[in-house]
mmCIF file of N, CA and C in Angstrom:
data_model
loop_
_atom_site.group_PDB
_atom_site.id
_atom_site.type_symbol
_atom_site.label_atom_id
_atom_site.label_comp_id
_atom_site.label_asym_id
_atom_site.label_seq_id
_atom_site.Cartn_x
_atom_site.Cartn_y
_atom_site.Cartn_z
ATOM 1 N N ALA A 14 -11.275 -6.041 -20.289
ATOM 2 C CA ALA A 14 -10.015 -6.553 -19.789
ATOM 3 C C ALA A 14 -9.190 -5.416 -19.190
ATOM 4 N N VAL A 15 -8.493 -5.734 -18.109
ATOM 5 C CA VAL A 15 -7.629 -4.742 -17.470
ATOM 6 C C VAL A 15 -6.384 -4.575 -18.323
ATOM 7 N N VAL A 16 -6.103 -3.350 -18.693
ATOM 8 C CA VAL A 16 -4.933 -3.065 -19.520
ATOM 9 C C VAL A 16 -3.695 -2.907 -18.653
ATOM 10 N N SER A 17 -3.839 -2.189 -17.555
ATOM 11 C CA SER A 17 -2.703 -1.896 -16.690
ATOM 12 C C SER A 17 -3.225 -1.652 -15.285
ATOM 13 N N THR A 18 -2.452 -2.050 -14.259
ATOM 14 C CA THR A 18 -2.845 -1.782 -12.881
ATOM 15 C C THR A 18 -1.741 -1.026 -12.164
ATOM 16 N N GLN A 19 -2.159 -0.279 -11.145
ATOM 17 C CA GLN A 19 -1.232 0.513 -10.352
ATOM 18 C C GLN A 19 -1.776 0.562 -8.932
ATOM 19 N N SER A 20 -0.892 0.516 -7.943
ATOM 20 C CA SER A 20 -1.294 0.581 -6.543
ATOM 21 C C SER A 20 -0.919 1.941 -5.970
ATOM 22 N N THR A 21 -1.819 2.489 -5.151
ATOM 23 C CA THR A 21 -1.568 3.734 -4.446
ATOM 24 C C THR A 21 -1.533 3.434 -2.961
ATOM 25 N N GLY A 22 -0.501 3.933 -2.262
ATOM 26 C CA GLY A 22 -0.381 3.729 -0.823
ATOM 27 C C GLY A 22 -0.746 4.987 -0.061
ATOM 28 N N TYR A 23 -1.457 4.787 1.056
ATOM 29 C CA TYR A 23 -1.875 5.892 1.913
ATOM 30 C C TYR A 23 -1.403 5.630 3.327
ATOM 31 N N ALA A 24 -1.023 6.695 4.044
ATOM 32 C CA ALA A 24 -0.712 6.635 5.471
ATOM 33 C C ALA A 24 -1.619 7.645 6.139
ATOM 34 N N ASN A 25 -2.482 7.166 7.028
ATOM 35 C CA ASN A 25 -3.487 8.028 7.662
ATOM 36 C C ASN A 25 -4.219 8.881 6.622
ATOM 37 N N GLU A 26 -4.607 8.224 5.531
ATOM 38 C CA GLU A 26 -5.399 8.816 4.440
ATOM 39 C C GLU A 26 -4.653 9.859 3.605
ATOM 40 N N GLN A 27 -3.337 10.000 3.788
ATOM 41 C CA GLN A 27 -2.524 10.879 2.950
ATOM 42 C C GLN A 27 -1.752 10.008 1.956
ATOM 43 N N VAL A 28 -1.775 10.377 0.682
ATOM 44 C CA VAL A 28 -1.054 9.600 -0.332
ATOM 45 C C VAL A 28 0.438 9.626 -0.020
ATOM 46 N N ILE A 29 1.058 8.429 0.022
ATOM 47 C CA ILE A 29 2.507 8.374 0.245
ATOM 48 C C ILE A 29 3.247 7.917 -1.002
ATOM 49 N N GLY A 30 2.522 7.400 -1.984
ATOM 50 C CA GLY A 30 3.176 7.013 -3.225
ATOM 51 C C GLY A 30 2.324 6.121 -4.083
ATOM 52 N N LYS A 31 2.757 5.993 -5.330
ATOM 53 C CA LYS A 31 2.111 5.107 -6.289
ATOM 54 C C LYS A 31 3.176 4.224 -6.907
ATOM 55 N N THR A 32 2.804 2.979 -7.149
ATOM 56 C CA THR A 32 3.736 2.082 -7.824
ATOM 57 C C THR A 32 3.713 2.381 -9.320
ATOM 58 N N LYS A 33 4.708 1.875 -10.010
ATOM 59 C CA LYS A 33 4.718 1.979 -11.466
ATOM 60 C C LYS A 33 3.611 1.069 -12.006
ATOM 61 N N PRO A 34 2.936 1.467 -13.081
ATOM 62 C CA PRO A 34 1.905 0.606 -13.664
ATOM 63 C C PRO A 34 2.498 -0.708 -14.170
ATOM 64 N N VAL A 35 1.718 -1.775 -14.053
ATOM 65 C CA VAL A 35 2.094 -3.091 -14.572
ATOM 66 C C VAL A 35 1.102 -3.422 -15.674
ATOM 67 N N ASP A 36 1.610 -3.717 -16.872
ATOM 68 C CA ASP A 36 0.751 -3.973 -18.029
ATOM 69 C C ASP A 36 0.467 -5.450 -18.218
ATOM 70 N N ASN A 37 -0.778 -5.757 -18.544
ATOM 71 C CA ASN A 37 -1.210 -7.092 -18.979
ATOM 72 C C ASN A 37 -0.655 -8.231 -18.140
ATOM 73 N N ALA A 38 -0.886 -8.183 -16.829
ATOM 74 C CA ALA A 38 -0.390 -9.228 -15.940
ATOM 75 C C ALA A 38 -1.426 -9.515 -14.855
ATOM 76 N N THR A 39 -1.515 -10.773 -14.459
ATOM 77 C CA THR A 39 -2.401 -11.124 -13.350
ATOM 78 C C THR A 39 -1.631 -11.148 -12.034
ATOM 79 N N SER A 40 -0.302 -11.114 -12.108
ATOM 80 C CA SER A 40 0.532 -10.990 -10.912
ATOM 81 C C SER A 40 1.810 -10.248 -11.298
ATOM 82 N N ALA A 41 2.440 -9.649 -10.285
ATOM 83 C CA ALA A 41 3.653 -8.882 -10.559
ATOM 84 C C ALA A 41 4.466 -8.737 -9.283
ATOM 85 N N VAL A 42 5.767 -8.553 -9.462
ATOM 86 C CA VAL A 42 6.645 -8.196 -8.356
ATOM 87 C C VAL A 42 7.005 -6.733 -8.573
ATOM 88 N N VAL A 43 6.589 -5.894 -7.627
ATOM 89 C CA VAL A 43 6.861 -4.462 -7.697
ATOM 90 C C VAL A 43 7.601 -4.102 -6.421
ATOM 91 N N ASN A 44 8.846 -3.709 -6.564
ATOM 92 C CA ASN A 44 9.670 -3.396 -5.404
ATOM 93 C C ASN A 44 9.773 -1.886 -5.288
ATOM 94 N N GLU A 45 8.936 -1.290 -4.442
ATOM 95 C CA GLU A 45 8.891 0.160 -4.288
ATOM 96 C C GLU A 45 9.229 0.527 -2.846
ATOM 97 N N LEU A 46 9.826 1.685 -2.663
ATOM 98 C CA LEU A 46 10.153 2.201 -1.338
ATOM 99 C C LEU A 46 9.457 3.544 -1.167
ATOM 100 N N PHE A 47 8.675 3.667 -0.093
ATOM 101 C CA PHE A 47 8.030 4.929 0.250
ATOM 102 C C PHE A 47 8.521 5.324 1.636
ATOM 103 N N VAL A 48 8.939 6.573 1.792
ATOM 104 C CA VAL A 48 9.450 7.070 3.065
ATOM 105 C C VAL A 48 8.473 8.115 3.589
ATOM 106 N N ILE A 49 8.074 7.949 4.850
ATOM 107 C CA ILE A 49 7.193 8.932 5.474
ATOM 108 C C ILE A 49 7.796 9.372 6.797
ATOM 109 N N LYS A 50 7.418 10.565 7.237
ATOM 110 C CA LYS A 50 7.821 11.072 8.537
ATOM 111 C C LYS A 50 6.551 11.153 9.375
ATOM 112 N N SER A 51 6.479 10.357 10.421
ATOM 113 C CA SER A 51 5.261 10.339 11.231
ATOM 114 C C SER A 51 5.371 11.315 12.388
ATOM 115 N N LYS A 52 4.220 11.761 12.833
ATOM 116 C CA LYS A 52 4.157 12.591 14.035
ATOM 117 C C LYS A 52 3.716 11.665 15.153
ATOM 118 N N GLY A 53 4.504 11.597 16.211
ATOM 119 C CA GLY A 53 4.169 10.694 17.312
ATOM 120 C C GLY A 53 4.638 9.273 17.035
ATOM 121 N N ASP A 54 3.953 8.307 17.616
ATOM 122 C CA ASP A 54 4.320 6.893 17.501
ATOM 123 C C ASP A 54 4.118 6.402 16.073
ATOM 124 N N PRO A 55 5.196 5.960 15.393
ATOM 125 C CA PRO A 55 5.056 5.510 14.012
ATOM 126 C C PRO A 55 4.126 4.292 13.867
ATOM 127 N N ARG A 56 3.982 3.501 14.928
ATOM 128 C CA ARG A 56 3.084 2.341 14.843
ATOM 129 C C ARG A 56 1.607 2.750 14.827
ATOM 130 N N SER A 57 1.329 4.026 15.100
ATOM 131 C CA SER A 57 -0.063 4.481 15.093
ATOM 132 C C SER A 57 -0.544 4.853 13.688
ATOM 133 N N VAL A 58 0.374 4.858 12.716
ATOM 134 C CA VAL A 58 0.010 5.191 11.335
ATOM 135 C C VAL A 58 -0.734 4.003 10.723
ATOM 136 N N LYS A 59 -1.905 4.273 10.165
ATOM 137 C CA LYS A 59 -2.686 3.222 9.501
ATOM 138 C C LYS A 59 -2.472 3.341 7.994
ATOM 139 N N PHE A 60 -2.190 2.214 7.356
ATOM 140 C CA PHE A 60 -1.900 2.193 5.927
ATOM 141 C C PHE A 60 -3.067 1.600 5.141
ATOM 142 N N ARG A 61 -3.280 2.155 3.955
ATOM 143 C CA ARG A 61 -4.288 1.618 3.041
ATOM 144 C C ARG A 61 -3.667 1.527 1.655
ATOM 145 N N PHE A 62 -4.048 0.495 0.925
ATOM 146 C CA PHE A 62 -3.529 0.283 -0.425
ATOM 147 C C PHE A 62 -4.702 0.087 -1.370
ATOM 148 N N ASP A 63 -4.742 0.874 -2.441
ATOM 149 C CA ASP A 63 -5.780 0.750 -3.458
ATOM 150 C C ASP A 63 -5.140 0.253 -4.747
ATOM 151 N N LEU A 64 -5.719 -0.779 -5.326
ATOM 152 C CA LEU A 64 -5.277 -1.296 -6.615
ATOM 153 C C LEU A 64 -6.236 -0.749 -7.663
ATOM 154 N N MET A 65 -5.688 -0.017 -8.626
ATOM 155 C CA MET A 65 -6.512 0.646 -9.646
ATOM 156 C C MET A 65 -6.157 0.108 -11.021
ATOM 157 N N ASP A 66 -7.177 0.051 -11.907
ATOM 158 C CA ASP A 66 -6.841 -0.231 -13.295
ATOM 159 C C ASP A 66 -6.484 1.101 -13.945
ATOM 160 N N GLU A 67 -5.643 1.048 -14.925
ATOM 161 C CA GLU A 67 -5.191 2.244 -15.624
ATOM 162 C C GLU A 67 -5.613 2.102 -17.075
ATOM 163 N N ASP A 68 -6.805 2.588 -17.381
ATOM 164 C CA ASP A 68 -7.259 2.503 -18.760
ATOM 165 C C ASP A 68 -7.587 3.897 -19.278
ATOM 166 N N ILE A 69 -7.941 3.960 -20.525
ATOM 167 C CA ILE A 69 -8.299 5.251 -21.114
ATOM 168 C C ILE A 69 -9.592 5.702 -20.447
ATOM 169 N N GLY A 70 -9.619 6.940 -20.014
ATOM 170 C CA GLY A 70 -10.788 7.447 -19.302
ATOM 171 C C GLY A 70 -10.551 7.353 -17.812
ATOM 172 N N ASP A 71 -11.579 6.960 -17.079
ATOM 173 C CA ASP A 71 -11.480 6.886 -15.628
ATOM 174 C C ASP A 71 -10.725 5.660 -15.169
ATOM 175 N N ASP A 72 -9.897 5.836 -14.117
ATOM 176 C CA ASP A 72 -9.243 4.706 -13.465
ATOM 177 C C ASP A 72 -10.225 4.170 -12.428
ATOM 178 N N ASP A 73 -10.377 2.851 -12.378
ATOM 179 C CA ASP A 73 -11.343 2.239 -11.474
ATOM 180 C C ASP A 73 -10.627 1.407 -10.422
ATOM 181 N N GLU A 74 -11.161 1.435 -9.193
ATOM 182 C CA GLU A 74 -10.613 0.586 -8.147
ATOM 183 C C GLU A 74 -10.967 -0.863 -8.448
ATOM 184 N N VAL A 75 -9.962 -1.737 -8.374
ATOM 185 C CA VAL A 75 -10.204 -3.165 -8.572
ATOM 186 C C VAL A 75 -9.909 -3.957 -7.300
ATOM 187 N N GLY A 76 -9.446 -3.274 -6.250
ATOM 188 C CA GLY A 76 -9.209 -3.925 -4.972
ATOM 189 C C GLY A 76 -8.604 -2.950 -3.977
ATOM 190 N N ALA A 77 -8.772 -3.270 -2.680
ATOM 191 C CA ALA A 77 -8.217 -2.413 -1.636
ATOM 192 C C ALA A 77 -7.966 -3.247 -0.389
ATOM 193 N N GLY A 78 -6.979 -2.817 0.395
ATOM 194 C CA GLY A 78 -6.675 -3.489 1.657
ATOM 195 C C GLY A 78 -6.029 -2.510 2.613
ATOM 196 N N SER A 79 -6.007 -2.874 3.896
ATOM 197 C CA SER A 79 -5.416 -1.979 4.885
ATOM 198 C C SER A 79 -4.521 -2.757 5.839
ATOM 199 N N PHE A 80 -3.656 -2.000 6.522
ATOM 200 C CA PHE A 80 -2.698 -2.588 7.456
ATOM 201 C C PHE A 80 -2.539 -1.639 8.628
ATOM 202 N N ASN A 81 -2.654 -2.172 9.841
ATOM 203 C CA ASN A 81 -2.518 -1.387 11.063
ATOM 204 C C ASN A 81 -1.326 -1.925 11.856
ATOM 205 N N PRO A 82 -0.164 -1.244 11.802
ATOM 206 C CA PRO A 82 1.027 -1.724 12.502
ATOM 207 C C PRO A 82 0.835 -1.896 14.006
ATOM 208 N N ALA A 83 -0.071 -1.114 14.605
ATOM 209 C CA ALA A 83 -0.281 -1.172 16.054
ATOM 210 C C ALA A 83 -0.808 -2.534 16.505
ATOM 211 N N THR A 84 -1.424 -3.278 15.593
ATOM 212 C CA THR A 84 -1.999 -4.576 15.960
ATOM 213 C C THR A 84 -1.105 -5.755 15.593
ATOM 214 N N GLU A 85 0.080 -5.474 15.058
ATOM 215 C CA GLU A 85 0.974 -6.535 14.581
ATOM 216 C C GLU A 85 2.227 -6.626 15.439
ATOM 217 N N GLU A 86 2.674 -7.855 15.664
ATOM 218 C CA GLU A 86 3.909 -8.078 16.400
ATOM 219 C C GLU A 86 5.128 -7.807 15.516
ATOM 220 N N SER A 87 5.044 -8.239 14.249
ATOM 221 C CA SER A 87 6.139 -8.072 13.306
ATOM 222 C C SER A 87 5.686 -7.167 12.165
ATOM 223 N N LEU A 88 6.611 -6.410 11.594
ATOM 224 C CA LEU A 88 6.307 -5.555 10.451
ATOM 225 C C LEU A 88 7.015 -6.024 9.190
ATOM 226 N N ASP A 89 7.635 -7.207 9.232
ATOM 227 C CA ASP A 89 8.347 -7.770 8.078
ATOM 228 C C ASP A 89 7.455 -8.718 7.298
ATOM 229 N N ASN A 90 7.447 -8.552 5.983
ATOM 230 C CA ASN A 90 6.742 -9.452 5.071
ATOM 231 C C ASN A 90 5.312 -9.752 5.507
ATOM 232 N N GLN A 91 4.565 -8.702 5.796
ATOM 233 C CA GLN A 91 3.162 -8.852 6.174
ATOM 234 C C GLN A 91 2.294 -8.922 4.920
ATOM 235 N N ILE A 92 1.308 -9.762 4.949
ATOM 236 C CA ILE A 92 0.389 -9.921 3.826
ATOM 237 C C ILE A 92 -0.818 -9.013 4.050
ATOM 238 N N VAL A 93 -1.107 -8.183 3.057
ATOM 239 C CA VAL A 93 -2.303 -7.344 3.067
ATOM 240 C C VAL A 93 -3.245 -7.919 2.014
ATOM 241 N N HIS A 94 -4.383 -8.418 2.468
ATOM 242 C CA HIS A 94 -5.361 -9.001 1.548
ATOM 243 C C HIS A 94 -6.156 -7.891 0.879
ATOM 244 N N LEU A 95 -6.279 -7.992 -0.439
ATOM 245 C CA LEU A 95 -7.024 -7.003 -1.210
ATOM 246 C C LEU A 95 -8.398 -7.574 -1.532
ATOM 247 N N LYS A 96 -9.419 -6.739 -1.349
ATOM 248 C CA LYS A 96 -10.794 -7.165 -1.616
ATOM 249 C C LYS A 96 -11.458 -6.172 -2.553
ATOM 250 N N TYR A 97 -12.414 -6.696 -3.307
ATOM 251 C CA TYR A 97 -13.254 -5.865 -4.158
ATOM 252 C C TYR A 97 -14.686 -6.330 -3.982
ATOM 253 N N LYS A 98 -15.536 -5.425 -3.531
ATOM 254 C CA LYS A 98 -16.945 -5.737 -3.250
ATOM 255 C C LYS A 98 -17.060 -6.947 -2.333
ATOM 256 N N GLY A 99 -16.185 -6.990 -1.289
ATOM 257 C CA GLY A 99 -16.233 -8.050 -0.293
ATOM 258 C C GLY A 99 -15.589 -9.361 -0.699
ATOM 259 N N LYS A 100 -15.075 -9.448 -1.918
ATOM 260 C CA LYS A 100 -14.487 -10.688 -2.427
ATOM 261 C C LYS A 100 -12.965 -10.559 -2.493
ATOM 262 N N ASP A 101 -12.237 -11.588 -2.022
ATOM 263 C CA ASP A 101 -10.777 -11.585 -2.121
ATOM 264 C C ASP A 101 -10.351 -11.589 -3.582
ATOM 265 N N ILE A 102 -9.456 -10.663 -3.934
ATOM 266 C CA ILE A 102 -8.961 -10.618 -5.317
ATOM 267 C C ILE A 102 -7.445 -10.780 -5.384
ATOM 268 N N GLY A 103 -6.782 -10.868 -4.232
ATOM 269 C CA GLY A 103 -5.340 -11.030 -4.225
ATOM 270 C C GLY A 103 -4.741 -10.460 -2.954
ATOM 271 N N SER A 104 -3.441 -10.290 -2.969
ATOM 272 C CA SER A 104 -2.764 -9.756 -1.785
ATOM 273 C C SER A 104 -1.461 -9.093 -2.200
ATOM 274 N N ILE A 105 -0.951 -8.278 -1.285
ATOM 275 C CA ILE A 105 0.376 -7.695 -1.447
ATOM 276 C C ILE A 105 1.165 -7.986 -0.178
ATOM 277 N N SER A 106 2.468 -8.038 -0.313
ATOM 278 C CA SER A 106 3.359 -8.251 0.826
ATOM 279 C C SER A 106 4.098 -6.947 1.088
ATOM 280 N N ILE A 107 4.091 -6.513 2.357
ATOM 281 C CA ILE A 107 4.768 -5.265 2.699
ATOM 282 C C ILE A 107 5.717 -5.478 3.876
ATOM 283 N N THR A 108 6.736 -4.655 3.940
ATOM 284 C CA THR A 108 7.644 -4.589 5.085
ATOM 285 C C THR A 108 7.740 -3.129 5.493
ATOM 286 N N ILE A 109 7.563 -2.880 6.781
ATOM 287 C CA ILE A 109 7.669 -1.523 7.310
ATOM 288 C C ILE A 109 8.879 -1.468 8.227
ATOM 289 N N LYS A 110 9.760 -0.498 7.976
ATOM 290 C CA LYS A 110 10.945 -0.309 8.819
ATOM 291 C C LYS A 110 10.820 1.038 9.498
ATOM 292 N N ILE A 111 10.978 1.043 10.808
ATOM 293 C CA ILE A 111 10.898 2.272 11.587
ATOM 294 C C ILE A 111 12.305 2.659 12.018
ATOM 295 N N LYS A 112 12.683 3.897 11.688
ATOM 296 C CA LYS A 112 14.015 4.389 12.047
ATOM 297 C C LYS A 112 13.880 5.709 12.785
ATOM 298 N N ASP A 113 14.673 5.841 13.838
ATOM 299 C CA ASP A 113 14.746 7.117 14.541
ATOM 300 C C ASP A 113 15.754 8.000 13.807
ATOM 301 N N ILE A 114 15.344 9.220 13.534
ATOM 302 C CA ILE A 114 16.235 10.173 12.854
ATOM 303 C C ILE A 114 16.451 11.355 13.788
ATOM 304 N N LEU A 115 17.694 11.625 14.076
ATOM 305 C CA LEU A 115 18.039 12.720 14.960
ATOM 306 C C LEU A 115 18.080 14.018 14.166
ATOM 307 N N LEU A 116 17.283 14.991 14.589
ATOM 308 C CA LEU A 116 17.283 16.299 13.948
ATOM 309 C C LEU A 116 18.116 17.258 14.776
ATOM 310 N N ILE A 117 19.011 17.945 14.115
ATOM 311 C CA ILE A 117 19.889 18.884 14.821
ATOM 312 C C ILE A 117 19.576 20.296 14.364
#
């Protein structure tokens, strides 16, 4: 049985953050904010999400999904389907906000 799960987010294969672990649940609402600074067009950043179990010993992947903003019209409330060994195991909803920051 899965004791605890945690999601790790990647942007262009660089870790951008991990959610807090969720214990003994088949679903959860996790409201996390990750801020990244992109080089070039922010829509060119490809995101990946890994869902891991958090047990004693090794943490194992229990699902993964990806999101490519360049192929989407909207970046609000997008569903990322998570799969494990080719089988759908769930989904996460993400919103990406792009902001221009003036550096002086």
